[in-house]
C-alpha angles and dihedrals in degrees: 000000000000091000092053094054091047093050092047090051090049091046091057089051090050092051090051091052092046092051094045098053114094113246124240109225098176129093117279091248096051114115118228113249120225114272095019118133116260111257137179134222123228095267093051092046091050090048093053092045090054092060096085091052091050089049090050091053090050091050093048092049092048095048093045137224113332097235115119110261117248095230137049115278089236089060096050109103117217094029099078128084090007092142091057091046092051091048091052094046114110101171105086089187091065109113094224091051091050092047093050091050091052092049091050092053093046093047089052088058091048090052089055090049091051091050088058094041112021092176093066100123096186091050092056091048093051090046091051096048094042090051090052089051088056094045095249094135096165093057089045090055092052092047093048090050090057093044092049092052093046092048093061091249098306107198094223090054089044093063093040090051090047091048090054094045092050090050091051089052095051094252098315116134112216128189094273092051091046091054091049093049093047091048092050092045092049091055096037109029093175098045104127101211090048090052091048092054091045088058091048090050091054091047092053088051088056091246091136100164093048091047090049090053091051093049093045092053091045093049090053091055098045120089108246092237092055112109090228089062093070094049091048093048090051091053091050091054092048092049093048088053092048092050092047092051092048091050093050092050094053114105116251 
C-alpha cells in the first residue's frame, strides 16, 4: 500500500497546483496584451498539476518495490556508500546521479509534508527508504522509528527497522534491535530475514550451537539462488569453525 499513499499525497499536491494557477478565460486564439497577468488554459493547468504524480512514480520506481528484502541491508551490493558515490560523481548525465538528485528533491518535499502532518505513516516510510537509497542510514533509522510507532508495531516494519539499526551499528544487535527481531519473529515465524537476524543474535551471545541450528534450518528453507542463501551458508561455515576450535581447546 506504499504506492497508494504516495500517489494520494501527490494527488493532493496536484490539486493544489491546479487550484492555484490563474485561469485563462479568453479564446485560444486571443493574443495576450502587454501588462496582463499570466494565465493558463485547462490543458496547461492539468499538465502542471500532473507533475507531482509523475514525480511520485519516479520516486517509487527509484526506491523499489516495498516488499521487505530477503537479505540484510549490509549485504545488498549497490545500496551502500551511495551518498559518497553521489558526492564524488561529476557526470551529471549519469542515470544514477540523476536519479539520486530527483530523490533528494522529492524527499525534501516529503519532509515539508511531514512537518505539517507528522502522523503521515506512508510519508515516514518513503522518507526512510529514500534515505537508505541515498546512503543516509542515520536519517533512515529515525524515520523507521517514527513509522514503526505510527504503524502500531507492524512486524514487517519491525524487521525493516531492525535491519536498518543493525546496519547503522556495523552489524551489532543492541537491545532495541533484539526486541524488534523477536517481535517480528513472534508474528512471522517463517520470515527468512527475521530468522537470519535471530541466528545472528544468538551468535553474538556466544550461543554458537543454537545459532548453528537456526542457520542450518534457514539454509534448508531458502532457495539456493536467493541472495540470503550465500550469507547464511557463510555463517554456517564460521560457526562450524568456532565450535570446532572450542572443542579442541577443551581439556581432555
